Every structure is written in C-alpha cells, then in structure tokens.
Amino acid sequence: MKQRQVEADKELDKYFIPNTAGISLVEFFWGFGLPLVMESVFIQVLLHTLGASGLVIGSIPSILFFGLAVTGIFSSYFASFKNDRRRLLIITHLIPSVIMFFYSFILLITGFGTGSVPIFLAFYTLLCTAVGLILPVWQDYTVAIFSRAKVLKALSMMRFLQTLGKLIGTFLLAMVLKRMEVTSLSTALVFAACALLFGGASFFFLLTREPGTREAGSIKSLETVSGAGFFKYLKETLQDILTNRNFLYYMGSELEFFAVISALSFYAAYGLDFAGFSPALAAGGLVAVNIAGQLTANFILGIKKGPGLRRSAWISKGVSLTGILILILWHGIPSVMIAGFLLGYSRAIRAMIFSPAVKQLAGHKDATGFFALAPLITLPAAGLIPLIAGVILDASSGFGILSYRLLFGFFGLFIIISFFMLKKTELE
C-alpha cells in the first residue's frame, strides 16, 4: 500500500508545474472579480444607491453563506459518477459568468427602477448558489492533483496569486468608482467585465492534469442519476460524516475561522471610533495590512516546506488569538494595524490547509461529499456568531471602548474553544 502511494505521488509530481500554473491562473483572474461579488464594498454602494434598507444591506452576508452552503451537495453528487472532474469544474465555473451576463443584460434594458432591489437580490442569490456548486468539486480537485508533500506549496502559490488579484481588483474598482457614478450602465459594464474575467479564466483548468482514473467501483453508473439515487447518496454521505469523529472535531475547530471573519467585519468601526483612524485610513489602510498578512502567509508557505497540516492549524489559531488580544488590550493605530495583519495571516493559513485537511480526514479518494456538507455543518456558526456579535455591540453601546473589548472577548472565546476541538482531531 505504501509503495503504491509512493508511485502515485511520483506520478502526481510530474505534473506539479502545469497543475500549479493552471489552478493559480484561474484564481488570479477570479481574484480580480471577488472584491465585486464577495467581501464587496461595491454591492453596499450599489444597494445604497438603489435606496435599499439597512436590513437588506445587512442580509447580503447571510445570502452569501446560505448560497455557498446549500447547492454543493448537488455538484458533489454529479461528480461522484464523473471520471473527468476537470470538465465538470470548468462547467460549474462558467455558470456564475452566465448569471452575471444575464443580470447585465437586464440592467441595460430596465435601468434602475422601483423593482431594482428585488431584482438584484434574486440575481445575487442565484450567483451565490452558483458559486456554491463550484466549491466541493474545486476543493477536491485542487488537492487530488498534488502529492501530500507538495499540496500546501501548490495551494500557497494559488492563494498568493488570488490575493494579489484581489489587491489589484480592489484598486481598479476604487478607480472606477472614483471616476464613474453608480448608474445602471456603469453597473452593467462592471458585472459584464467580471463575467468575462470569470468565464475566460475558467479555461486555464485545461492546463491541469489528473493522472490516472478513479476506481471503477467508485464511479456511479449514469442510471443512478435520479431522485432516488441522489437521496441514497445524501444518506450515505451523511452517515459517513456523522460516524467520522475526527472530521466533526475539525469542523468544531472552524469556530476560529468564523470568529476571525466576524472580527474583520467590526474592527474598521473600532478603528474609527476609538483608535484615531480617519475614514480613508480605515477603508484603505486596514484592507492593505490585512491583504499584506495574507500575502505574507502565502509567500512563506510557498517558498519553504510547510510545518504540516496540524502544526499549521495550531499556528493559525495562535496568531488569530494574538491578534484578538492586541485589539482587547490596546487601541492605537499601530496596534489595530498589527492586529489586522495577524488576522489576515491567520485567515490565509486556514484557507490553505482547509481542503487538504478535509481530504485527509475524509479518508476517501473522492471527498466531494465531505466538502459539500461541511458548509452546512458550520452554517449555524457562520450565521449566529456575527449576529450575536451585533447584539452584544448594540446592547453595550453605552459602555464606550468596553463594548468593543467585550465584543473581541466574545470572538476570543470561540478561538479558545477551537483549540480544544483541534486537540481532539487526529491530523497529520
């Protein structure tokens, strides 16, 4: 068995350069568009222009998390009887492009009117569910085409280029917003440009190779493509997950990730209210140091042999807890900037190790089912942590800086819990 694994790894390593180039170029160009559709200031500006309520604007993250969580099981099911994952991966990457082109077309015809907000919400829901189709197939594929020894190196290069693309995309979007008013025409052009980027970049997957084929017994017959076949697949996948204690503990350790994401949603306001930040420094400086932290983590893991999945997970949690403690104990501009860098560094490590960790804990060559259901398992935490955080901040608004210290202490508690979950996880 060990000799077979060594031979398989040698076969995978032969394709390391084209496989790394393929997935990295896709992510670089997708990185340009991600500031538009996810982690997006533009969507907030657009909805504000359309006269949307605060509740509608606040619902965007919930729509995003929900969309990413609910559709992955369907693409996972279809992937279970496909021997050629690359074709399915390209098709799923093209679907968001089609949706954005369609929305651009609608804007050109209807312009901004009384129904613009409902139309946008319907479009954005479709877009998020389309991206949800991509995730399990993409996560499984980007791990399957590399040996265990080189997977983190490849993923770090991919994430480095994706983050660099985000940085460039954020800058270009800021320039567009500075020069153009948010109108139906400019919005249509922005989404059409993003659609072209996403669609064109998808074909870089053609550079990649997945040596060998999956075992015949693991590929379902086309005859199973039916409702009964799907529900049987869902039941078997759920049973597999619920009996995999290691995987469930690892999902528990994901509390740190959602605490970090929530902290990043509030620390700009903290900087404005209590750390002496100007709006320009808060909008630009905090984004810059966070991206710098991500790029640094990507670069370090890309140029040297990484410490392994388990040690990387410990480092991620230690760094994020340090960042949270800095926010609790100090509130000057330098301390908030350092905390932002550390939270970005931690977030980048988690992004790199998540896919190989799930793949390893699943214990199967085909782990798309685990990737598909992981967001559903963590959806309560993803939704409730930022919601409770908002309640805490509102309830303690009269306490001054103490309100934010309570808030960051709340996030720190979840990071500490994640340490215990990781300790129970048997991860290499």
Tab-separated table of C-alpha atoms in Angstrom:
chain	number	residue	atom	x	y	z
A	1	MET	CA	0.000	0.000	0.000
A	2	LYS	CA	2.803	2.404	0.937
A	3	GLN	CA	4.730	1.579	-2.256
A	4	ARG	CA	1.586	2.221	-4.307
A	5	GLN	CA	1.193	5.629	-2.627
A	6	VAL	CA	4.834	6.500	-3.376
A	7	GLU	CA	4.354	5.625	-7.050
A	8	ALA	CA	1.117	7.638	-7.187
A	9	ASP	CA	2.866	10.643	-5.630
A	10	LYS	CA	5.688	10.431	-8.182
A	11	GLU	CA	3.107	10.428	-10.974
A	12	LEU	CA	1.406	13.490	-9.470
A	13	ASP	CA	4.703	15.337	-9.008
A	14	LYS	CA	5.417	15.056	-12.753
A	15	TYR	CA	2.522	17.452	-13.344
A	16	PHE	CA	3.286	19.804	-10.451
A	17	ILE	CA	4.238	22.834	-12.606
A	18	PRO	CA	1.324	22.765	-15.113
A	19	ASN	CA	-1.169	21.872	-12.360
A	20	THR	CA	0.042	24.713	-10.131
A	21	ALA	CA	0.040	27.132	-13.071
A	22	GLY	CA	-3.484	26.079	-14.105
A	23	ILE	CA	-5.188	26.488	-10.738
A	24	SER	CA	-3.173	29.636	-9.904
A	25	LEU	CA	-4.054	31.466	-13.134
A	26	VAL	CA	-7.749	30.692	-12.608
A	27	GLU	CA	-7.610	32.107	-9.089
A	28	PHE	CA	-5.555	35.143	-10.123
A	29	PHE	CA	-8.226	36.307	-12.563
A	30	TRP	CA	-11.075	35.291	-10.245
A	31	GLY	CA	-9.295	37.357	-7.604
A	32	PHE	CA	-9.887	40.452	-9.766
A	33	GLY	CA	-13.642	39.914	-9.560
A	34	LEU	CA	-14.029	38.667	-5.988
A	35	PRO	CA	-13.992	42.199	-4.477
A	36	LEU	CA	-17.063	42.840	-6.625
A	37	VAL	CA	-19.187	39.826	-5.651
A	38	MET	CA	-17.778	38.772	-2.253
A	39	GLU	CA	-16.299	40.857	0.572
A	40	SER	CA	-17.727	43.638	-1.570
A	41	VAL	CA	-17.904	47.345	-0.870
A	42	PHE	CA	-19.356	47.842	-4.359
A	43	ILE	CA	-22.514	45.874	-3.515
A	44	GLN	CA	-23.033	48.026	-0.428
A	45	VAL	CA	-22.607	51.168	-2.563
A	46	LEU	CA	-24.960	49.785	-5.224
A	47	LEU	CA	-27.698	48.904	-2.742
A	48	HIS	CA	-27.326	52.270	-1.037
A	49	THR	CA	-27.734	53.954	-4.440
A	50	LEU	CA	-30.862	51.879	-5.055
A	51	GLY	CA	-32.302	53.037	-1.732
A	52	ALA	CA	-32.167	49.650	-0.005
A	53	SER	CA	-32.821	49.474	3.732
A	54	GLY	CA	-30.146	48.637	6.291
A	55	LEU	CA	-31.794	45.265	6.774
A	56	VAL	CA	-31.428	44.464	3.061
A	57	ILE	CA	-27.780	45.556	3.030
A	58	GLY	CA	-27.138	43.521	6.173
A	59	SER	CA	-28.717	40.447	4.596
A	60	ILE	CA	-26.013	40.180	1.892
A	61	PRO	CA	-23.529	38.141	4.027
A	62	SER	CA	-26.373	35.801	5.055
A	63	ILE	CA	-27.357	35.268	1.404
A	64	LEU	CA	-23.706	34.578	0.591
A	65	PHE	CA	-23.196	31.978	3.338
A	66	PHE	CA	-26.552	30.342	2.605
A	67	GLY	CA	-25.906	30.183	-1.138
A	68	LEU	CA	-22.455	28.687	-0.669
A	69	ALA	CA	-23.824	26.051	1.694
A	70	VAL	CA	-26.944	24.661	0.037
A	71	THR	CA	-26.036	23.688	-3.530
A	72	GLY	CA	-22.683	21.963	-3.163
A	73	ILE	CA	-24.275	18.586	-2.477
A	74	PHE	CA	-25.772	18.561	-5.990
A	75	SER	CA	-22.457	19.109	-7.806
A	76	SER	CA	-20.876	16.638	-5.392
A	77	TYR	CA	-23.472	14.047	-6.417
A	78	PHE	CA	-22.845	14.553	-10.131
A	79	ALA	CA	-19.090	14.431	-9.519
A	80	SER	CA	-19.491	11.019	-7.896
A	81	PHE	CA	-20.159	9.378	-11.266
A	82	LYS	CA	-17.842	11.562	-13.375
A	83	ASN	CA	-14.378	10.265	-14.130
A	84	ASP	CA	-13.327	13.561	-15.739
A	85	ARG	CA	-13.616	16.131	-12.946
A	86	ARG	CA	-11.884	18.830	-14.972
A	87	ARG	CA	-14.787	19.183	-17.419
A	88	LEU	CA	-17.319	19.454	-14.583
A	89	LEU	CA	-15.080	22.009	-12.888
A	90	ILE	CA	-14.989	24.225	-15.979
A	91	ILE	CA	-18.758	23.970	-16.468
A	92	THR	CA	-19.505	24.948	-12.856
A	93	HIS	CA	-17.074	27.886	-13.142
A	94	LEU	CA	-18.890	29.145	-16.244
A	95	ILE	CA	-22.343	29.219	-14.612
A	96	PRO	CA	-21.667	32.369	-12.479
A	97	SER	CA	-20.425	34.123	-15.629
A	98	VAL	CA	-23.691	33.376	-17.439
A	99	ILE	CA	-25.699	34.677	-14.474
A	100	MET	CA	-23.703	37.942	-14.347
A	101	PHE	CA	-24.074	38.462	-18.095
A	102	PHE	CA	-27.829	37.938	-17.752
A	103	TYR	CA	-28.032	40.498	-14.921
A	104	SER	CA	-26.018	42.985	-17.016
A	105	PHE	CA	-28.462	42.489	-19.866
A	106	ILE	CA	-31.446	43.103	-17.558
A	107	LEU	CA	-29.846	46.331	-16.266
A	108	LEU	CA	-29.296	47.617	-19.789
A	109	ILE	CA	-32.983	47.028	-20.593
A	110	THR	CA	-34.691	48.103	-17.363
A	111	GLY	CA	-32.227	50.523	-15.791
A	112	PHE	CA	-32.656	51.432	-12.121
A	113	GLY	CA	-36.318	51.469	-11.156
A	114	THR	CA	-38.706	50.591	-8.347
A	115	GLY	CA	-38.032	46.859	-8.721
A	116	SER	CA	-34.238	47.133	-8.824
A	117	VAL	CA	-33.640	45.913	-5.266
A	118	PRO	CA	-35.744	42.692	-5.567
A	119	ILE	CA	-34.152	42.001	-8.965
A	120	PHE	CA	-30.668	42.414	-7.504
A	121	LEU	CA	-31.446	40.173	-4.513
A	122	ALA	CA	-32.762	37.463	-6.842
A	123	PHE	CA	-29.643	37.789	-9.014
A	124	TYR	CA	-27.288	37.724	-6.026
A	125	THR	CA	-28.991	34.663	-4.557
A	126	LEU	CA	-28.605	32.845	-7.892
A	127	LEU	CA	-24.958	33.925	-8.099
A	128	CYS	CA	-24.117	32.691	-4.590
A	129	THR	CA	-25.813	29.333	-5.146
A	130	ALA	CA	-23.893	29.009	-8.437
A	131	VAL	CA	-20.593	29.618	-6.649
A	132	GLY	CA	-21.742	27.028	-4.082
A	133	LEU	CA	-21.865	24.468	-6.914
A	134	ILE	CA	-18.184	25.090	-7.603
A	135	LEU	CA	-16.731	24.685	-4.129
A	136	PRO	CA	-16.813	20.902	-3.393
A	137	VAL	CA	-15.571	19.907	-6.854
A	138	TRP	CA	-12.887	22.624	-6.839
A	139	GLN	CA	-11.730	21.845	-3.302
A	140	ASP	CA	-11.432	18.136	-4.018
A	141	TYR	CA	-9.763	18.614	-7.406
A	142	THR	CA	-7.129	21.120	-6.235
A	143	VAL	CA	-5.975	18.618	-3.612
A	144	ALA	CA	-6.317	15.450	-5.702
A	145	ILE	CA	-3.889	16.628	-8.413
A	146	PHE	CA	-0.971	17.093	-5.969
A	147	SER	CA	1.006	14.766	-3.738
A	148	ARG	CA	0.712	15.248	0.030
A	149	ALA	CA	4.292	16.517	0.146
A	150	LYS	CA	3.645	19.343	-2.325
A	151	VAL	CA	-0.033	20.195	-1.921
A	152	LEU	CA	0.495	23.054	0.554
A	153	LYS	CA	3.224	24.547	-1.626
A	154	ALA	CA	0.895	24.493	-4.639
A	155	LEU	CA	-2.081	25.893	-2.730
A	156	SER	CA	0.052	28.648	-1.195
A	157	MET	CA	1.120	29.759	-4.686
A	158	MET	CA	-2.505	29.656	-5.809
A	159	ARG	CA	-3.678	31.700	-2.813
A	160	PHE	CA	-0.796	34.174	-3.252
A	161	LEU	CA	-1.881	34.938	-6.826
A	162	GLN	CA	-5.567	35.035	-5.834
A	163	THR	CA	-4.825	37.560	-3.073
A	164	LEU	CA	-2.663	39.593	-5.458
A	165	GLY	CA	-5.573	39.570	-7.907
A	166	LYS	CA	-7.889	40.786	-5.118
A	167	LEU	CA	-5.497	43.628	-4.345
A	168	ILE	CA	-5.342	44.720	-7.992
A	169	GLY	CA	-9.103	44.242	-8.414
A	170	THR	CA	-9.830	46.321	-5.308
A	171	PHE	CA	-7.607	49.118	-6.632
A	172	LEU	CA	-9.199	49.039	-10.097
A	173	LEU	CA	-12.715	49.007	-8.630
A	174	ALA	CA	-11.847	52.007	-6.437
A	175	MET	CA	-10.587	53.851	-9.524
A	176	VAL	CA	-13.809	53.023	-11.401
A	177	LEU	CA	-15.987	54.235	-8.527
A	178	LYS	CA	-13.913	57.419	-8.294
A	179	ARG	CA	-14.331	58.218	-11.999
A	180	MET	CA	-17.879	56.929	-12.656
A	181	GLU	CA	-21.210	57.362	-10.908
A	182	VAL	CA	-23.067	54.192	-9.957
A	183	THR	CA	-25.681	54.034	-12.714
A	184	SER	CA	-27.421	51.121	-14.392
A	185	LEU	CA	-24.994	51.422	-17.338
A	186	SER	CA	-21.818	51.515	-15.229
A	187	THR	CA	-23.099	48.666	-13.042
A	188	ALA	CA	-23.921	46.580	-16.109
A	189	LEU	CA	-20.442	47.203	-17.518
A	190	VAL	CA	-18.747	46.254	-14.238
A	191	PHE	CA	-20.661	42.978	-13.937
A	192	ALA	CA	-20.134	42.173	-17.626
A	193	ALA	CA	-16.373	42.724	-17.220
A	194	CYS	CA	-16.389	40.470	-14.151
A	195	ALA	CA	-18.302	37.811	-16.097
A	196	LEU	CA	-15.682	37.882	-18.854
A	197	LEU	CA	-12.884	37.528	-16.306
A	198	PHE	CA	-14.557	34.605	-14.535
A	199	GLY	CA	-15.546	32.817	-17.727
A	200	GLY	CA	-12.251	33.269	-19.554
A	201	ALA	CA	-10.143	32.302	-16.540
A	202	SER	CA	-12.017	29.007	-16.155
A	203	PHE	CA	-10.311	27.585	-19.241
A	204	PHE	CA	-6.909	27.700	-17.534
A	205	PHE	CA	-8.022	24.438	-15.882
A	206	LEU	CA	-7.219	22.878	-19.271
A	207	LEU	CA	-3.536	23.212	-18.297
A	208	THR	CA	-4.037	20.784	-15.418
A	209	ARG	CA	-3.822	17.003	-15.488
A	210	GLU	CA	-5.299	14.440	-13.115
A	211	PRO	CA	-3.098	11.355	-13.623
A	212	GLY	CA	-4.850	8.013	-13.673
A	213	THR	CA	-8.579	7.458	-13.133
A	214	ARG	CA	-10.731	6.798	-10.135
A	215	GLU	CA	-11.514	3.236	-9.227
A	216	ALA	CA	-14.353	1.811	-11.306
A	217	GLY	CA	-16.267	0.902	-8.174
A	218	SER	CA	-16.324	4.497	-7.016
A	219	ILE	CA	-17.875	5.820	-10.213
A	220	LYS	CA	-21.639	5.622	-10.237
A	221	SER	CA	-23.497	4.481	-13.325
A	222	LEU	CA	-25.468	7.091	-15.204
A	223	GLU	CA	-28.519	5.002	-14.362
A	224	THR	CA	-28.276	6.236	-10.780
A	225	VAL	CA	-28.884	9.854	-11.819
A	226	SER	CA	-32.360	10.083	-10.351
A	227	GLY	CA	-34.078	11.414	-7.283
A	228	ALA	CA	-33.749	8.048	-5.556
A	229	GLY	CA	-30.058	7.919	-6.449
A	230	PHE	CA	-29.485	11.404	-5.068
A	231	PHE	CA	-31.217	10.755	-1.749
A	232	LYS	CA	-29.334	7.495	-1.358
A	233	TYR	CA	-26.074	9.360	-1.992
A	234	LEU	CA	-27.050	12.071	0.506
A	235	LYS	CA	-27.959	9.485	3.164
A	236	GLU	CA	-24.731	7.545	2.697
A	237	THR	CA	-22.634	10.727	2.781
A	238	LEU	CA	-24.353	11.921	5.965
A	239	GLN	CA	-23.812	8.560	7.628
A	240	ASP	CA	-20.175	8.630	6.595
A	241	ILE	CA	-19.700	12.117	8.044
A	242	LEU	CA	-21.612	11.546	11.286
A	243	THR	CA	-19.516	8.476	12.075
A	244	ASN	CA	-16.265	10.311	11.339
A	245	ARG	CA	-15.465	11.820	14.717
A	246	ASN	CA	-12.186	13.325	13.539
A	247	PHE	CA	-13.932	15.278	10.789
A	248	LEU	CA	-16.602	16.565	13.195
A	249	TYR	CA	-13.950	17.736	15.665
A	250	TYR	CA	-12.196	19.553	12.836
A	251	MET	CA	-15.467	21.253	11.897
A	252	GLY	CA	-15.682	22.340	15.542
A	253	SER	CA	-12.221	23.873	15.241
A	254	GLU	CA	-13.606	26.024	12.410
A	255	LEU	CA	-15.143	28.270	15.100
A	256	GLU	CA	-11.873	30.195	14.955
A	257	PHE	CA	-12.379	30.984	11.265
A	258	PHE	CA	-15.865	32.415	11.781
A	259	ALA	CA	-14.656	34.418	14.791
A	260	VAL	CA	-11.870	35.924	12.661
A	261	ILE	CA	-14.246	36.746	9.786
A	262	SER	CA	-16.618	38.422	12.254
A	263	ALA	CA	-13.781	40.370	13.905
A	264	LEU	CA	-12.715	41.674	10.497
A	265	SER	CA	-16.277	42.905	9.961
A	266	PHE	CA	-16.137	45.084	13.088
A	267	TYR	CA	-12.553	46.216	13.552
A	268	ALA	CA	-12.748	49.047	10.987
A	269	ALA	CA	-15.533	50.675	13.041
A	270	TYR	CA	-13.405	50.079	16.163
A	271	GLY	CA	-10.509	51.902	14.493
A	272	LEU	CA	-12.753	54.828	13.546
A	273	ASP	CA	-14.435	55.136	16.946
A	274	PHE	CA	-11.540	54.551	19.344
A	275	ALA	CA	-8.171	54.240	17.574
A	276	GLY	CA	-7.996	57.607	15.816
A	277	PHE	CA	-8.428	56.313	12.252
A	278	SER	CA	-9.592	58.615	9.500
A	279	PRO	CA	-12.177	57.179	7.077
A	280	ALA	CA	-9.520	56.968	4.349
A	281	LEU	CA	-7.084	55.102	6.609
A	282	ALA	CA	-9.807	52.758	7.816
A	283	ALA	CA	-11.015	51.992	4.277
A	284	GLY	CA	-7.564	51.708	2.700
A	285	GLY	CA	-5.026	51.022	5.421
A	286	LEU	CA	-6.873	48.225	7.195
A	287	VAL	CA	-7.618	46.441	3.911
A	288	ALA	CA	-3.955	46.831	2.919
A	289	VAL	CA	-2.494	45.364	6.117
A	290	ASN	CA	-4.988	42.501	6.068
A	291	ILE	CA	-4.064	41.613	2.485
A	292	ALA	CA	-0.365	42.040	3.388
A	293	GLY	CA	-0.837	39.440	6.142
A	294	GLN	CA	-2.452	37.056	3.660
A	295	LEU	CA	0.286	37.563	1.067
A	296	THR	CA	2.996	37.011	3.692
A	297	ALA	CA	1.492	33.706	4.822
A	298	ASN	CA	1.053	32.576	1.199
A	299	PHE	CA	4.635	33.519	0.367
A	300	ILE	CA	6.218	31.856	3.408
A	301	LEU	CA	4.396	28.563	2.888
A	302	GLY	CA	5.146	28.734	-0.823
A	303	ILE	CA	8.940	29.064	-0.626
A	304	LYS	CA	9.684	26.504	2.079
A	305	LYS	CA	8.442	23.158	3.245
A	306	GLY	CA	5.453	23.809	5.447
A	307	PRO	CA	5.087	22.626	9.046
A	308	GLY	CA	2.302	20.164	8.176
A	309	LEU	CA	-1.459	20.468	8.487
A	310	ARG	CA	-1.779	20.031	12.245
A	311	ARG	CA	1.032	22.423	13.165
A	312	SER	CA	-0.229	24.932	10.591
A	313	ALA	CA	-3.674	24.794	12.210
A	314	TRP	CA	-2.136	25.462	15.635
A	315	ILE	CA	-0.155	28.386	14.213
A	316	SER	CA	-3.289	29.825	12.599
A	317	LYS	CA	-5.220	29.748	15.857
A	318	GLY	CA	-2.305	31.095	17.888
A	319	VAL	CA	-1.838	34.012	15.502
A	320	SER	CA	-5.557	34.856	15.435
A	321	LEU	CA	-5.809	34.748	19.239
A	322	THR	CA	-2.780	37.057	19.471
A	323	GLY	CA	-4.474	39.495	17.090
A	324	ILE	CA	-7.677	39.458	19.146
A	325	LEU	CA	-5.760	40.015	22.406
A	326	ILE	CA	-3.991	43.024	20.866
A	327	LEU	CA	-7.380	44.503	19.958
A	328	ILE	CA	-8.633	43.951	23.510
A	329	LEU	CA	-5.563	45.341	25.298
A	330	TRP	CA	-4.580	48.276	23.043
A	331	HIS	CA	-6.465	50.642	20.782
A	332	GLY	CA	-3.931	52.856	18.995
A	333	ILE	CA	-3.409	52.986	15.237
A	334	PRO	CA	-0.259	50.776	15.292
A	335	SER	CA	-1.868	48.067	17.437
A	336	VAL	CA	-5.011	47.872	15.293
A	337	MET	CA	-2.878	47.699	12.125
A	338	ILE	CA	-0.746	44.889	13.618
A	339	ALA	CA	-3.903	43.017	14.640
A	340	GLY	CA	-5.267	43.378	11.101
A	341	PHE	CA	-2.045	41.932	9.683
A	342	LEU	CA	-2.173	38.973	12.094
A	343	LEU	CA	-5.838	38.224	11.357
A	344	GLY	CA	-5.080	38.285	7.625
A	345	TYR	CA	-2.089	35.959	8.175
A	346	SER	CA	-4.239	33.540	10.167
A	347	ARG	CA	-7.035	33.624	7.630
A	348	ALA	CA	-4.635	32.783	4.787
A	349	ILE	CA	-3.232	29.755	6.624
A	350	ARG	CA	-6.721	28.419	7.257
A	351	ALA	CA	-7.672	28.902	3.605
A	352	MET	CA	-4.643	26.872	2.507
A	353	ILE	CA	-4.956	23.955	4.905
A	354	PHE	CA	-8.743	23.502	4.864
A	355	SER	CA	-9.001	21.482	1.637
A	356	PRO	CA	-6.081	19.072	2.285
A	357	ALA	CA	-7.224	18.639	5.897
A	358	VAL	CA	-10.788	17.704	4.881
A	359	LYS	CA	-9.418	15.392	2.180
A	360	GLN	CA	-7.181	13.635	4.696
A	361	LEU	CA	-9.856	13.347	7.388
A	362	ALA	CA	-12.436	12.060	4.915
A	363	GLY	CA	-10.175	9.096	4.178
A	364	HIS	CA	-11.533	8.703	0.622
A	365	LYS	CA	-10.070	9.396	-2.785
A	366	ASP	CA	-13.351	11.163	-3.576
A	367	ALA	CA	-14.101	13.621	-0.756
A	368	THR	CA	-16.540	15.888	-2.612
A	369	GLY	CA	-19.399	14.827	-0.317
A	370	PHE	CA	-17.444	15.980	2.732
A	371	PHE	CA	-16.598	19.280	1.042
A	372	ALA	CA	-20.251	19.731	0.058
A	373	LEU	CA	-21.714	19.176	3.523
A	374	ALA	CA	-19.001	20.967	5.525
A	375	PRO	CA	-20.582	24.434	4.919
A	376	LEU	CA	-23.989	23.086	6.002
A	377	ILE	CA	-22.493	21.697	9.221
A	378	THR	CA	-20.874	25.040	10.045
A	379	LEU	CA	-23.736	27.228	8.774
A	380	PRO	CA	-25.200	27.819	12.277
A	381	ALA	CA	-21.845	29.159	13.494
A	382	ALA	CA	-21.336	31.183	10.303
A	383	GLY	CA	-24.732	32.825	10.740
A	384	LEU	CA	-25.040	33.138	14.515
A	385	ILE	CA	-21.575	34.385	15.534
A	386	PRO	CA	-21.777	37.708	13.618
A	387	LEU	CA	-25.478	38.068	14.540
A	388	ILE	CA	-24.789	37.635	18.286
A	389	ALA	CA	-21.781	39.944	17.958
A	390	GLY	CA	-24.034	42.683	16.590
A	391	VAL	CA	-26.445	42.197	19.502
A	392	ILE	CA	-23.559	42.440	22.004
A	393	LEU	CA	-22.314	45.659	20.424
A	394	ASP	CA	-25.789	47.221	20.374
A	395	ALA	CA	-26.545	46.161	23.969
A	396	SER	CA	-23.266	47.601	25.294
A	397	SER	CA	-23.161	50.724	23.131
A	398	GLY	CA	-23.203	52.995	26.179
A	399	PHE	CA	-20.033	51.429	27.611
A	400	GLY	CA	-17.613	53.183	25.259
A	401	ILE	CA	-14.493	51.231	24.348
A	402	LEU	CA	-15.537	48.476	26.754
A	403	SER	CA	-18.266	47.468	24.282
A	404	TYR	CA	-15.623	46.520	21.710
A	405	ARG	CA	-13.480	44.788	24.314
A	406	LEU	CA	-16.492	42.651	25.212
A	407	LEU	CA	-17.054	42.005	21.507
A	408	PHE	CA	-13.480	40.902	20.828
A	409	GLY	CA	-13.513	38.868	24.042
A	410	PHE	CA	-16.556	37.062	22.636
A	411	PHE	CA	-14.570	36.222	19.486
A	412	GLY	CA	-11.569	35.155	21.583
A	413	LEU	CA	-13.758	32.685	23.475
A	414	PHE	CA	-14.614	30.866	20.243
A	415	ILE	CA	-10.945	30.753	19.254
A	416	ILE	CA	-10.102	29.158	22.610
A	417	ILE	CA	-12.869	26.573	22.100
A	418	SER	CA	-11.405	25.832	18.679
A	419	PHE	CA	-8.082	24.940	20.332
A	420	PHE	CA	-9.799	22.157	22.273
A	421	MET	CA	-11.556	20.907	19.140
A	422	LEU	CA	-8.260	20.792	17.246
A	423	LYS	CA	-6.557	18.957	20.108
A	424	LYS	CA	-9.112	16.152	19.730
A	425	THR	CA	-8.537	15.965	15.963
A	426	GLU	CA	-6.091	13.367	14.659
A	427	LEU	CA	-4.491	15.310	11.821
A	428	GLU	CA	-1.008	14.858	10.368
